[in-house]
Coordinates of C-alpha atoms in Angstrom, one line a residue:
X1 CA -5.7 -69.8 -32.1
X2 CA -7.8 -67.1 -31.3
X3 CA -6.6 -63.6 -32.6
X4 CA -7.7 -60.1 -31.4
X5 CA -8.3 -59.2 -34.8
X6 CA -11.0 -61.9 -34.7
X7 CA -12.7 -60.9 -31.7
X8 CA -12.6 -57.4 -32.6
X9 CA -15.2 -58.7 -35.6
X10 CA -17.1 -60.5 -33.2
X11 CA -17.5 -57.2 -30.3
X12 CA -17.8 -54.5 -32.5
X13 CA -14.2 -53.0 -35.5
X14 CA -15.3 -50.0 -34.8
X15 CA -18.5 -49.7 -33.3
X16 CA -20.2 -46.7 -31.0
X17 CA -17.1 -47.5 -28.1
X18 CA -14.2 -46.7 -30.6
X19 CA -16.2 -43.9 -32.9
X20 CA -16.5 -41.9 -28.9
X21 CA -13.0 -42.8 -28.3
X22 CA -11.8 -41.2 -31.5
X23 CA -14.4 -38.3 -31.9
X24 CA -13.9 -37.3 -28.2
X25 CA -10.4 -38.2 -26.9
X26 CA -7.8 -38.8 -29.7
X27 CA -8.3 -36.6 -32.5
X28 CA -8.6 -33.6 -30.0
X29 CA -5.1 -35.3 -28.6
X30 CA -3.9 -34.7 -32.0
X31 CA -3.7 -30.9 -31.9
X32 CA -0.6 -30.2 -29.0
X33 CA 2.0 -32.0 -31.7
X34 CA 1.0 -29.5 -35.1
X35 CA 1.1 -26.2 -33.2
X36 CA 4.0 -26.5 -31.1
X37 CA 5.8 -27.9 -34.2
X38 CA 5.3 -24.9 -36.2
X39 CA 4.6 -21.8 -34.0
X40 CA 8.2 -21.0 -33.4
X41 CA 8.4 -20.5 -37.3
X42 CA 6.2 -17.2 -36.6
X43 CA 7.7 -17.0 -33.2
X44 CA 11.0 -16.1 -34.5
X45 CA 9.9 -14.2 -37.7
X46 CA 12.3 -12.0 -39.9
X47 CA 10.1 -9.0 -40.3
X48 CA 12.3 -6.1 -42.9
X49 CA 14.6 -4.1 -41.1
X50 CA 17.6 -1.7 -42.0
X51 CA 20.0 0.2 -40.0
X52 CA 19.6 2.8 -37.4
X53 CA 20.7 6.1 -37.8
X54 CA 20.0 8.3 -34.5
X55 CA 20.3 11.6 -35.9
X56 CA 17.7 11.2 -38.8
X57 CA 15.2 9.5 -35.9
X58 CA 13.2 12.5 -36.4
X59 CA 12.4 11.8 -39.9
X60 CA 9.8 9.6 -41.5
X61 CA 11.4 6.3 -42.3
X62 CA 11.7 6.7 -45.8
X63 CA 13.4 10.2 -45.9
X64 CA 15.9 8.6 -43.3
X65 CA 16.2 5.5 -45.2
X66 CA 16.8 7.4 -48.7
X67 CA 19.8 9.5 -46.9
X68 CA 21.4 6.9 -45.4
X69 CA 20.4 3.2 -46.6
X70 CA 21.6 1.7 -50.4
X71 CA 20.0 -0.2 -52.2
X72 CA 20.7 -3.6 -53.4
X73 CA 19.0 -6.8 -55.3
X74 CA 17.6 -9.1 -53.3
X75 CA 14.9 -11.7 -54.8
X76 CA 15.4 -10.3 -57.7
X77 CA 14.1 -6.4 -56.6
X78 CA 16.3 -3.7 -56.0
X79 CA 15.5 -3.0 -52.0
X80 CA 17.3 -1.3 -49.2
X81 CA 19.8 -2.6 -47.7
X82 CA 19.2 -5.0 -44.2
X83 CA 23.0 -4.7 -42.9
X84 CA 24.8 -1.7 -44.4
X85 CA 24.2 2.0 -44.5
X86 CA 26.2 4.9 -46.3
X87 CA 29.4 6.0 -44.0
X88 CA 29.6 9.8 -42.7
X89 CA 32.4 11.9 -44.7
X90 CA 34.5 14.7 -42.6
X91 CA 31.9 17.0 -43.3
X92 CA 29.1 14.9 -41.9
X93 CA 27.2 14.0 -44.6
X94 CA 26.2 10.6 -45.8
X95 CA 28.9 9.4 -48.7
X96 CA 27.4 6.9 -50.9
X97 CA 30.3 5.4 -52.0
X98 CA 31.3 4.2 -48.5
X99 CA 29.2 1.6 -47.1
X100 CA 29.5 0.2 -43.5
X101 CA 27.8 -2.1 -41.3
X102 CA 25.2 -1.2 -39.0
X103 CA 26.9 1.1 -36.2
X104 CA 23.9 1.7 -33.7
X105 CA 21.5 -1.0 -34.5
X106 CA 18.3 -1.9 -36.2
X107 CA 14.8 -0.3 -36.9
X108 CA 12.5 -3.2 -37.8
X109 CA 9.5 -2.6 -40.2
X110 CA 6.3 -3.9 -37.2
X111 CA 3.6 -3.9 -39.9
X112 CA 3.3 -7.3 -39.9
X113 CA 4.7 -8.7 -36.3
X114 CA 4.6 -6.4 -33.5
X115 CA 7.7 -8.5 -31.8
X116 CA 9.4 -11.2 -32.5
X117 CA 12.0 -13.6 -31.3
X118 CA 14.4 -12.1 -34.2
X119 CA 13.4 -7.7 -33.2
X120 CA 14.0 -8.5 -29.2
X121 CA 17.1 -10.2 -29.4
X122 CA 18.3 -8.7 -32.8
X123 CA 18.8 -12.0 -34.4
X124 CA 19.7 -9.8 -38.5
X125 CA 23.0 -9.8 -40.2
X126 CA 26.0 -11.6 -38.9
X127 CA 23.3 -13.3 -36.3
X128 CA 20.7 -14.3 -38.5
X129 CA 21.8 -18.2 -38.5
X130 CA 21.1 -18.0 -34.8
X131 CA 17.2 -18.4 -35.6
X132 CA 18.0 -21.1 -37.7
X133 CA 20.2 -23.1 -35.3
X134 CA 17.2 -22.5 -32.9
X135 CA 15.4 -24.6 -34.9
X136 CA 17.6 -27.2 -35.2
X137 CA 17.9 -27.6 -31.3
X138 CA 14.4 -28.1 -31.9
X139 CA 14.8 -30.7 -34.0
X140 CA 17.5 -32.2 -31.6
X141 CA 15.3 -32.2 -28.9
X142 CA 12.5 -34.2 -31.0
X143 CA 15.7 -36.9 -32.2
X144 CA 16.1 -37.5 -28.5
X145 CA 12.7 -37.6 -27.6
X146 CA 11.4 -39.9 -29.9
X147 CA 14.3 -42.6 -29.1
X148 CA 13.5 -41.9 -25.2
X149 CA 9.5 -42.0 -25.7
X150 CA 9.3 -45.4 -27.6
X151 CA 10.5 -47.3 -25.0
X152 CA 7.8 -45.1 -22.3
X153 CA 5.1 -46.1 -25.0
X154 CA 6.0 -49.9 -24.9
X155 CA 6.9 -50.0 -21.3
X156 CA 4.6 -48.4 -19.4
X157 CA 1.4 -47.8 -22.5
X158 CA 0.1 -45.6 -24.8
X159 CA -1.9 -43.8 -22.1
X160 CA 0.7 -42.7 -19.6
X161 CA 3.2 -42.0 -22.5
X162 CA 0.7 -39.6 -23.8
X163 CA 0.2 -37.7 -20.7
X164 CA 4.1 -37.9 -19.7
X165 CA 4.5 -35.7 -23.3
X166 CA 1.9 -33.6 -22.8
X167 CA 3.0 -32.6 -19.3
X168 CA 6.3 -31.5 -20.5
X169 CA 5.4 -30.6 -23.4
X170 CA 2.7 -28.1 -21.7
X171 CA 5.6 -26.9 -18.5
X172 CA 8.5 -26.1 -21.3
X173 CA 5.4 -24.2 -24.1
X174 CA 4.6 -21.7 -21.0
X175 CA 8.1 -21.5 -19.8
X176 CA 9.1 -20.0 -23.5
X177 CA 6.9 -17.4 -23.5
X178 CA 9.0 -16.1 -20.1
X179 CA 12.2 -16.8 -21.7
X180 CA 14.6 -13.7 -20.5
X181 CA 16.9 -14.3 -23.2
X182 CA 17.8 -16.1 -26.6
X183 CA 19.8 -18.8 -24.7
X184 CA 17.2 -19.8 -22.4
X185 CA 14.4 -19.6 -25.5
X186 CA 16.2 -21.9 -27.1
X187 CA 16.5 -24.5 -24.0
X188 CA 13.0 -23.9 -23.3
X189 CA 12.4 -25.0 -27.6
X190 CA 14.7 -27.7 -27.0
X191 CA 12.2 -29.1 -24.0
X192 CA 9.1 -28.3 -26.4
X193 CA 11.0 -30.2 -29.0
X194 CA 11.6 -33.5 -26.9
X195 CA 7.8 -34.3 -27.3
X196 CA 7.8 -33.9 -31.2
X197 CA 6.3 -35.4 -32.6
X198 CA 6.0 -38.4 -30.2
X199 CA 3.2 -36.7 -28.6
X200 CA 1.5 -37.6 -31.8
X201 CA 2.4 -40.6 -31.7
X202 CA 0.1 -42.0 -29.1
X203 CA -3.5 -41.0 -30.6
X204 CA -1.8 -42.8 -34.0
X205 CA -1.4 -46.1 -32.5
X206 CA -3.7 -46.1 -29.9
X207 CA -6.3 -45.4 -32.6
X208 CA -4.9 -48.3 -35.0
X209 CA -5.1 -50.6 -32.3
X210 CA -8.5 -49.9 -30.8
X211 CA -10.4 -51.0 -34.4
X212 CA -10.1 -53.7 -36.5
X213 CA -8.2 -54.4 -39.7
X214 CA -11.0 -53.1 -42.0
X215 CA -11.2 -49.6 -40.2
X216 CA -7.6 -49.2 -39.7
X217 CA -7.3 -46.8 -42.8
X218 CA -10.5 -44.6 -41.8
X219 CA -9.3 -44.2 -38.4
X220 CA -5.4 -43.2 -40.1
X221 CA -7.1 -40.6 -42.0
X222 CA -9.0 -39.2 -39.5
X223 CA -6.1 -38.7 -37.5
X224 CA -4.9 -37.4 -40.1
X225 CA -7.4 -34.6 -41.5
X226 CA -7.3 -33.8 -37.7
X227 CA -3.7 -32.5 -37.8
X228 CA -4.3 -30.5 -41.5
X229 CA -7.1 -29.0 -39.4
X230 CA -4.4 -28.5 -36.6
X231 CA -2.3 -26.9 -39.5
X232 CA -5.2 -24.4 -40.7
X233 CA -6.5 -23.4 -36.9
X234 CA -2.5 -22.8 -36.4
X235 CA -2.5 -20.6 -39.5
X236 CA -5.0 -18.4 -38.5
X237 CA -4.0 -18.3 -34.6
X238 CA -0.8 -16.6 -35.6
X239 CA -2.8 -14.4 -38.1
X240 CA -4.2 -13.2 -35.5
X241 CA -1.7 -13.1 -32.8
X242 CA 1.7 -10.8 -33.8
X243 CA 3.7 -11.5 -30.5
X244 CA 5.9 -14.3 -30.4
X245 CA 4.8 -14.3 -26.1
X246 CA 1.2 -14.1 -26.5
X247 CA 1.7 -16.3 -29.4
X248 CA 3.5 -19.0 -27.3
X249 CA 0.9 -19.0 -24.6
X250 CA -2.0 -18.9 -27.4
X251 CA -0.7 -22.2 -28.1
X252 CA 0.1 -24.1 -25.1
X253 CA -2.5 -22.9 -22.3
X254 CA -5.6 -24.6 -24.3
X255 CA -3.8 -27.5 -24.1
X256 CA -4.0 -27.9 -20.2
X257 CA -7.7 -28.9 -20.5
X258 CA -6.5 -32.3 -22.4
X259 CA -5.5 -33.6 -18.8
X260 CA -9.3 -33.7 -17.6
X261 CA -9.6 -36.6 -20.8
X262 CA -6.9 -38.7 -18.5
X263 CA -10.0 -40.7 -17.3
X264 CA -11.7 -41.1 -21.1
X265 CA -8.6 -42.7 -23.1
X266 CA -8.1 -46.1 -22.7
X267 CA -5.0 -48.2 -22.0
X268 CA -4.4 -50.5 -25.7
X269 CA -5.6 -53.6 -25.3
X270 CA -3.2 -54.9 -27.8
X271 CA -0.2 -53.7 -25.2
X272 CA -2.1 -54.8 -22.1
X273 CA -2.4 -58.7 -24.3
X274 CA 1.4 -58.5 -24.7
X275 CA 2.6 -57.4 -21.5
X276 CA 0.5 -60.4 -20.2
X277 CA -2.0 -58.1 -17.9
X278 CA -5.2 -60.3 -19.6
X279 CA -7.3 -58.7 -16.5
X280 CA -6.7 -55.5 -17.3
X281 CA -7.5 -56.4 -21.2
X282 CA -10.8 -58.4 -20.3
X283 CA -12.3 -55.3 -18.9
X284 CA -11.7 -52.6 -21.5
X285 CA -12.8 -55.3 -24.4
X286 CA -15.9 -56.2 -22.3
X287 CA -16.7 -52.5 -21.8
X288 CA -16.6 -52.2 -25.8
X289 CA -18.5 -54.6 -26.0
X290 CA -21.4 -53.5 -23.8
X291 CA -21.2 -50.6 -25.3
X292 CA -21.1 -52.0 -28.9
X293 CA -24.2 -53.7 -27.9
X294 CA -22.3 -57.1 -28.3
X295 CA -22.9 -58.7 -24.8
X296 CA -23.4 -62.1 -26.5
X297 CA -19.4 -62.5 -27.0
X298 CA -18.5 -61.5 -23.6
X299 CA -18.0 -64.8 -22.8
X300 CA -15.5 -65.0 -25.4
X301 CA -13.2 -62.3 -24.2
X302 CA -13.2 -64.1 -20.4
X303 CA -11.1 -66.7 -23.2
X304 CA -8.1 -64.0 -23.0
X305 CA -7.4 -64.7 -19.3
X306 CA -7.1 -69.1 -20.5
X307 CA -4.2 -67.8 -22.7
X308 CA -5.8 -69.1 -25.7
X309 CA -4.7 -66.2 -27.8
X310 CA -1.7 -65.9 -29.9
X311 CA 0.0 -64.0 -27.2
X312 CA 1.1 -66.1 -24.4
X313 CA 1.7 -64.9 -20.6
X314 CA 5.1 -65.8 -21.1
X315 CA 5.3 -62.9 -23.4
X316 CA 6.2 -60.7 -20.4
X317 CA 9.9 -59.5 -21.3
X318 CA 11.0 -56.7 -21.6
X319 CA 11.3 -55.9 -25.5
X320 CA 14.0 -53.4 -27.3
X321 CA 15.2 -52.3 -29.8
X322 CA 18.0 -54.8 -30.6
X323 CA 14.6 -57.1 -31.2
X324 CA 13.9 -55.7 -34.5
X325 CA 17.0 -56.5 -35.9
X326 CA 17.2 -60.6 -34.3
X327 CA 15.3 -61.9 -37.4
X328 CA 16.5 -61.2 -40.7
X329 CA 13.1 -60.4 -42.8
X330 CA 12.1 -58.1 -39.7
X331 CA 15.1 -55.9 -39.7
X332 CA 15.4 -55.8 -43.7
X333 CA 11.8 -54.2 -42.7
X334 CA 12.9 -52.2 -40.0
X335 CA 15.5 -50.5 -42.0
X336 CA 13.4 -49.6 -44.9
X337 CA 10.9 -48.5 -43.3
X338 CA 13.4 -46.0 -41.3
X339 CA 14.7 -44.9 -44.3
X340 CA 10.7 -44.1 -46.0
X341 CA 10.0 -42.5 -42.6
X342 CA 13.6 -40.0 -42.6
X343 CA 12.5 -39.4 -46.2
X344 CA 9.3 -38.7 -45.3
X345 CA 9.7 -36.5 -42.2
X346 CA 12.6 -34.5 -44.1
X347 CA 10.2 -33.6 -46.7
X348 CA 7.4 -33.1 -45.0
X349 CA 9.0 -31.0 -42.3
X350 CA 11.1 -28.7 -44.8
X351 CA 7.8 -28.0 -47.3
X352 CA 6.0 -26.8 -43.9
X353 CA 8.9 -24.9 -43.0
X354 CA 9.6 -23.6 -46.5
X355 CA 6.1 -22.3 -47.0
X356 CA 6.6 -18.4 -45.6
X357 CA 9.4 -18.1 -47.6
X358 CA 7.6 -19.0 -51.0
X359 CA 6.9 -15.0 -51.4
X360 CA 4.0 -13.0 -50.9
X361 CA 1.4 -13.8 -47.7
X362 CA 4.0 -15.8 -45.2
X363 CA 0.4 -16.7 -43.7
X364 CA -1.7 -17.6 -46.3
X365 CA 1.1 -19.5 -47.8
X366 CA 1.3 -21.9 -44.0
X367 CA -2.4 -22.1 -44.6
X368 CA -2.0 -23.0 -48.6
X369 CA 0.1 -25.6 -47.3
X370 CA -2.7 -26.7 -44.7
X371 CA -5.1 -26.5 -46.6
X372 CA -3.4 -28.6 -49.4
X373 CA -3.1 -31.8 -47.7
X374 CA -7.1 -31.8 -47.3
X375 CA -7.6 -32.9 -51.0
X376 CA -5.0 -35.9 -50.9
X377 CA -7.6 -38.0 -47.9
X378 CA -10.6 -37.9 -50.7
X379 CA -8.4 -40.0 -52.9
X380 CA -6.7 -42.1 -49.9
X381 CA -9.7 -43.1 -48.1
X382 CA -11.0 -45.6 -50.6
X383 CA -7.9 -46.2 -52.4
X384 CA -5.7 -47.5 -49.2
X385 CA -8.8 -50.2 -49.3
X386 CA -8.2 -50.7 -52.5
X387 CA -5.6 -50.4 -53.9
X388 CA -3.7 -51.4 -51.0
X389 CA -0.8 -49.4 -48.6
X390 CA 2.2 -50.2 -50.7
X391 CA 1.3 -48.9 -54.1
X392 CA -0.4 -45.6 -52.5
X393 CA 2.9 -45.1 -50.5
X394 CA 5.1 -45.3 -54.0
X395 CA 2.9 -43.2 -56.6
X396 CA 2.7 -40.4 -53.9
X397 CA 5.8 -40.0 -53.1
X398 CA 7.2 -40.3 -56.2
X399 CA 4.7 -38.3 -57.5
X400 CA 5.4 -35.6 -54.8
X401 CA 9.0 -35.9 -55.8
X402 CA 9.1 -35.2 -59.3
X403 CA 6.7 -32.0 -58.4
X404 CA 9.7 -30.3 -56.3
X405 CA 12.4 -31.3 -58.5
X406 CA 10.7 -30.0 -61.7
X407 CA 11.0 -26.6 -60.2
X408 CA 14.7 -26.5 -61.3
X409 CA 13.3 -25.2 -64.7
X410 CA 10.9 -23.5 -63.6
X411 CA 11.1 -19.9 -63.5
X412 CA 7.6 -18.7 -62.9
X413 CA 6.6 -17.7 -59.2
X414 CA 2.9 -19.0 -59.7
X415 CA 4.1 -22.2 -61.5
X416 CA 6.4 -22.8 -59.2
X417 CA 4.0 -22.1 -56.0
X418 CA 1.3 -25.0 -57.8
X419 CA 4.3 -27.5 -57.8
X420 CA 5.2 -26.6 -54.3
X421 CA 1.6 -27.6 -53.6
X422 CA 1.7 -30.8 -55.2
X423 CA 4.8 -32.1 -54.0
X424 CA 2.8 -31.0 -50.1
X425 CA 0.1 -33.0 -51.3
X426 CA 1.9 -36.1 -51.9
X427 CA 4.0 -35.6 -49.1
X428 CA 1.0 -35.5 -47.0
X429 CA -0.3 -38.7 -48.3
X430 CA 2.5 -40.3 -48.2
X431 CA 2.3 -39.5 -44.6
X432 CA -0.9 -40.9 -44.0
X433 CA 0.3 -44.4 -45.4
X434 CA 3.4 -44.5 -44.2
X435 CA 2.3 -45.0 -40.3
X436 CA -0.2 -47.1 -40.7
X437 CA 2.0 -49.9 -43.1
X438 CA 4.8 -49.2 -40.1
X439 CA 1.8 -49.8 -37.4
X440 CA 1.1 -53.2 -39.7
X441 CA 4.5 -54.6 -40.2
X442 CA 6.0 -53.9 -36.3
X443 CA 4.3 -56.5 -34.2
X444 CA 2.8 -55.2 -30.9
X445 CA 5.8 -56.6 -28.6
X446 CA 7.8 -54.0 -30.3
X447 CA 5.7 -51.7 -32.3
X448 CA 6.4 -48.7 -30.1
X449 CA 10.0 -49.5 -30.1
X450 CA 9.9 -49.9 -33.5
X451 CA 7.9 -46.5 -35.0
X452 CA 10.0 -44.7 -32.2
X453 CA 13.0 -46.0 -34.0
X454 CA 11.8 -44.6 -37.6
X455 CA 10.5 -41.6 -36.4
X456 CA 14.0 -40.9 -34.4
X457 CA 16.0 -41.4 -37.9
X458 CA 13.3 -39.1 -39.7
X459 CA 13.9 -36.6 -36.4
X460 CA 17.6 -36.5 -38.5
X461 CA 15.6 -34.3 -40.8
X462 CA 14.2 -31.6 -39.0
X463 CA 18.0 -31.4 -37.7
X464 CA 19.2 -30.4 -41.1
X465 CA 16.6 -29.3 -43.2
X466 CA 16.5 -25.8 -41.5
X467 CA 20.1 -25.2 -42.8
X468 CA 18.6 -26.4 -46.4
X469 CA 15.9 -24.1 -46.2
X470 CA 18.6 -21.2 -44.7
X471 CA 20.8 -22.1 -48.1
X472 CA 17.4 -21.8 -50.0
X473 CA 17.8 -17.7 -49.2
X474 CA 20.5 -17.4 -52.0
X475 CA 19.1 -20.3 -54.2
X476 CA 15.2 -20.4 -53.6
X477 CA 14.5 -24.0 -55.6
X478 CA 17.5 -25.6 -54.0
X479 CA 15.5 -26.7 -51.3
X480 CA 13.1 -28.1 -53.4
X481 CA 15.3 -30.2 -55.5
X482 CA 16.8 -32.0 -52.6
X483 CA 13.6 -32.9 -51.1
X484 CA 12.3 -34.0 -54.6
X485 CA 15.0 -36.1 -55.1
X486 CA 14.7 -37.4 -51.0
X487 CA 10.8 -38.5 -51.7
X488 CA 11.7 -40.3 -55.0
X489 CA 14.0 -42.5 -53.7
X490 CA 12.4 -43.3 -50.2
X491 CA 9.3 -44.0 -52.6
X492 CA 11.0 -46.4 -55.1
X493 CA 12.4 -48.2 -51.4
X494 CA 8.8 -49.0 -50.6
X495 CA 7.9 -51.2 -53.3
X496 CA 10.2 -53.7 -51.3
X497 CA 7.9 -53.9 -48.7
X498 CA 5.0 -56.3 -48.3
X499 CA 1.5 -55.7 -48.6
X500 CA -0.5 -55.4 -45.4
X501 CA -3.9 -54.4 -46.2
X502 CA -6.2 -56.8 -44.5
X503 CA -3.9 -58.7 -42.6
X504 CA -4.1 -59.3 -38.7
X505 CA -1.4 -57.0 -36.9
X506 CA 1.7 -59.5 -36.3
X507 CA 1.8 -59.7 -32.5
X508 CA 4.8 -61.6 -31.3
X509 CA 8.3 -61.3 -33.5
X510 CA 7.5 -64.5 -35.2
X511 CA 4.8 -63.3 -36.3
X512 CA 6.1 -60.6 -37.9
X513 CA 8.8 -62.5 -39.4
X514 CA 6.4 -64.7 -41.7
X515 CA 6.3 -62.1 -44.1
X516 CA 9.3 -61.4 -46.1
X517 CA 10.3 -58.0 -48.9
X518 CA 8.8 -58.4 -52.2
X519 CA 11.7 -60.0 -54.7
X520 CA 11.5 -58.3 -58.4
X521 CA 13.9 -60.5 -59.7
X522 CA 12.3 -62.1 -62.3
X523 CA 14.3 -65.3 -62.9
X524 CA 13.4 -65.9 -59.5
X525 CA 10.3 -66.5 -60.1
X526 CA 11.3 -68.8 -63.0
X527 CA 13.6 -70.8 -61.1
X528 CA 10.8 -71.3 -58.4
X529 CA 8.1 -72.5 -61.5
X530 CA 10.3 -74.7 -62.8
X531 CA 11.3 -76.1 -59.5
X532 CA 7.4 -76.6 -59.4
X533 CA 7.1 -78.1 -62.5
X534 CA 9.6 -81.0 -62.3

């Protein structure tokens, strides 16, 4: 039978029609999902602050701060105090053996942001969780999302599912920067949040399935550098910008122009082949192949409208989720791989969201952590072609893991910033393979369905991993530690799976199901040679 894969080496893997497509359309589709993930970090910073005292306004702040705040240790430094201030005697004078909590307020230190989610709505002291629950109604939002998306994706395409995220996504990222109060901020985050990072998603696939199997890892990493660039550009945007309003509009309003590339991103052919529209199909492959100068097969695409492919029009049904689990090698793969991608999105979320509180330079640190993941695709390019996606997948995450853990004895702020940037480094690997073996192991009748269902268990994570971090206040390496140990065991998991470097992309369940997890049981193998033998 004929296979896409084989045509696709016939027309052009990834010839001038799919280098425009990615250069022009999908990597600049990329950017929407990095900064709307991260910019409420900066949106609701916790800039220094200390109680107001109203009849010492007319002094310089650290006259009025000396008279009235204490001091205490926090990080290891003897600072004033955030949420208490010395208590007036009879007499009217400060007594600095009676502390009380703040009685008119809080003066924030604007040095660094001029306003904040935190300073307007005097999110400090008994409310400081409340920026941390904010973010995980965030992460709620994306955990619904991504279960709600991955049927759009396999229902009605990659195309219209992209546009459908990046409409809401574009309505609720204006919206919050008119928000008249905490409780509608955080609904308008929660509506932000339903497109992440399914709005990612789309340029992903629709990328994998556009080339052929030998180009499947380029186009990965691509994608991929794209959204560490998406991380840098971010870092410097809210350098630059120090109000959480502007900040929101600074990045969602670019974004509107992505709707004029509606007309430039094509439908997957893969999708259109298993939803049985072979018309549809037949025109986008002929276009890439006039304009992979490969007219001479064009012939051999009108072939997809005889059904002589391994799809079949019958394929037509609808597909969920309660497909992946009908076989029994397909949902032992469907469950590991939800585990590797909640390990994975735990991780990789909390180190991103950990980075401003390393110390020093909350903004260099976010662009550290960009900037760190850049390194990891001069090793992964040729080595995912090598090497192969499983082993890659293991040795970086593990690798990654034993980095965060090893900060338990670790007392040395520099030391302990390097592993922090090893452990992002094989988290971001990891999180370049991790995708694309998914994209290989999900046949195309479900393979929406399917990465929507890992990505929704790894949306778990951002749910919890801001309380992590918030408990990472009082013990700064605990966060660490529980991601270390989170990346070691979702990378000795993957060694289960089966190598799919240079295989065709399953298409039909079947397919999928011809490949079963690797089996490390040695006598197994013995049993099966002596079977042989006799």
């Amino acid at each position: 039978m004929m296979d896409l894969d084989d045509l696709l080496t016939e027309i052009g893997q990834f010839g001038k029609y799919q280098k425009s497509v990615l250069w022009l359309v999908l990597l600049p589709c990329v950017f929407p999902c990095g900064f709307h993930a991260y910019n409420q970090l900066f949106m609701a910073a916790k800039p220094d602050h200390w109680c107001r005292v109203p009849e010492l306004e007319d002094l310089s702040y650290e006259v009025a701060k000396n008279l009235s705040i204490p001091m205490e240790e926090r990080d290891g430094e003897m600072r004033f105090s955030q949420c208490t201030m010395f208590n007036k005697s009879s007499t009217g004078e400060f007594n600095s053996s009676n502390r009380v909590t703040c009685q008119h307020g809080w003066i924030y230190d604007k040095t660094v942001y001029k306003n904040s989610v935190t300073t307007e709505w005097n999110l400090v002291c008994e409310d400081n969780i409340l920026s941390t629950l904010a973010l995980v109604a965030f992460g709620t939002g994306g955990l619904i999302g991504n279960y709600i998306f991955g049927y759009i994706q396999d229902r009605h395409g990659r195309k219209s599912a992209f546009f459908i995220y990046l409409f809401i996504q574009t309505v609720f990222g204006i919206a919050t920067a008119l928000a008249s109060s905490f409780g509608i901020w955080v609904l308008f985050r929660f509506g932000v949040g339903f497109t992440i990072p399914s709005i990612l998603s789309t340029p992903s696939i629709l990328a994998i399935e556009l080339v052929g199997p030998k180009y499947r890892s380029t186009v990965t990493v691509l994608i991929n550098i794209a959204y560490s660039i998406d991380l840098i550009v971010l870092s410097i945007i809210v350098w630059a910008v120090r109000d959480w309003r502007q900040l929101a509009l600074f990045t969602t309003v670019p974004f509107i122009a992505l709707f004029a590339l509606y007309w430039a991103m094509p439908e997957s052919p893969r999708w259109l082949m298993a939803r049985g529209d072979f018309v549809r199909a037949e025109k986008i492959l002929n276009k890439m192949a006039r304009v992979n100068k490969r007219t001479a097969f064009v012939s051999e695409i009108r072939h997809l409208n005889t059904g002589d492919l391994s799809i079949k029009s019958n394929d037509k049904a609808d597909y969920g989720m309660v497909d992946l689990f009908k076989l029994p090698k397909l949902r032992l793969k469907t469950l590991i791989i939800t585990f590797i991608w909640f390990t994975n999105t735990s991780v990789y979320v909390g180190l991103s969201y950990y980075a401003p509180a390393l110390g020093g330079d909350e903004f260099f640190n976010f662009f550290l952590a960009g900037v760190a993941e850049l390194p990891t695709y001069i090793f992964l390019w040729p080595a995912m072609e090598r090497i192969g996606r499983r082993w890659i997948l293991f040795s970086t995450m593990v690798v990654g893991g034993i980095a965060c853990t090893s900060t338990l004895v670790i007392n040395d702020a520099t030391i302990r910033l390097g592993l922090y940037c090893v452990g992002k480094m094989g988290i971001s690997a990891s999180f370049v393979v991790l995708p694309l073996m998914a994209s290989e192991t999900y046949p195309t009748v479900v393979r929406g369905i399917g990465m929507s269902l890992s990505s929704v268990a790894g949306m778990l994570g951002p749910v919890f991993i801001p309380l992590i971090n918030y408990l990472g206040a009082r013990t700064l390496t605990l966060p660490l530690i529980i991601m270390g140990a989170l990346l070691i065991a979702g990378g000795l998991s993957s060694l289960l799976l089966p190598e799919t470097l240079r295989r065709n992309l399953p298409q039909t369940l079947e397919d999928a199901e011809k490949d079963g997890l690797v089996d490390f049981r040695w006598w197994r193998k013995y049993e099966k040679r002596e079977l042989q033998e006799d």
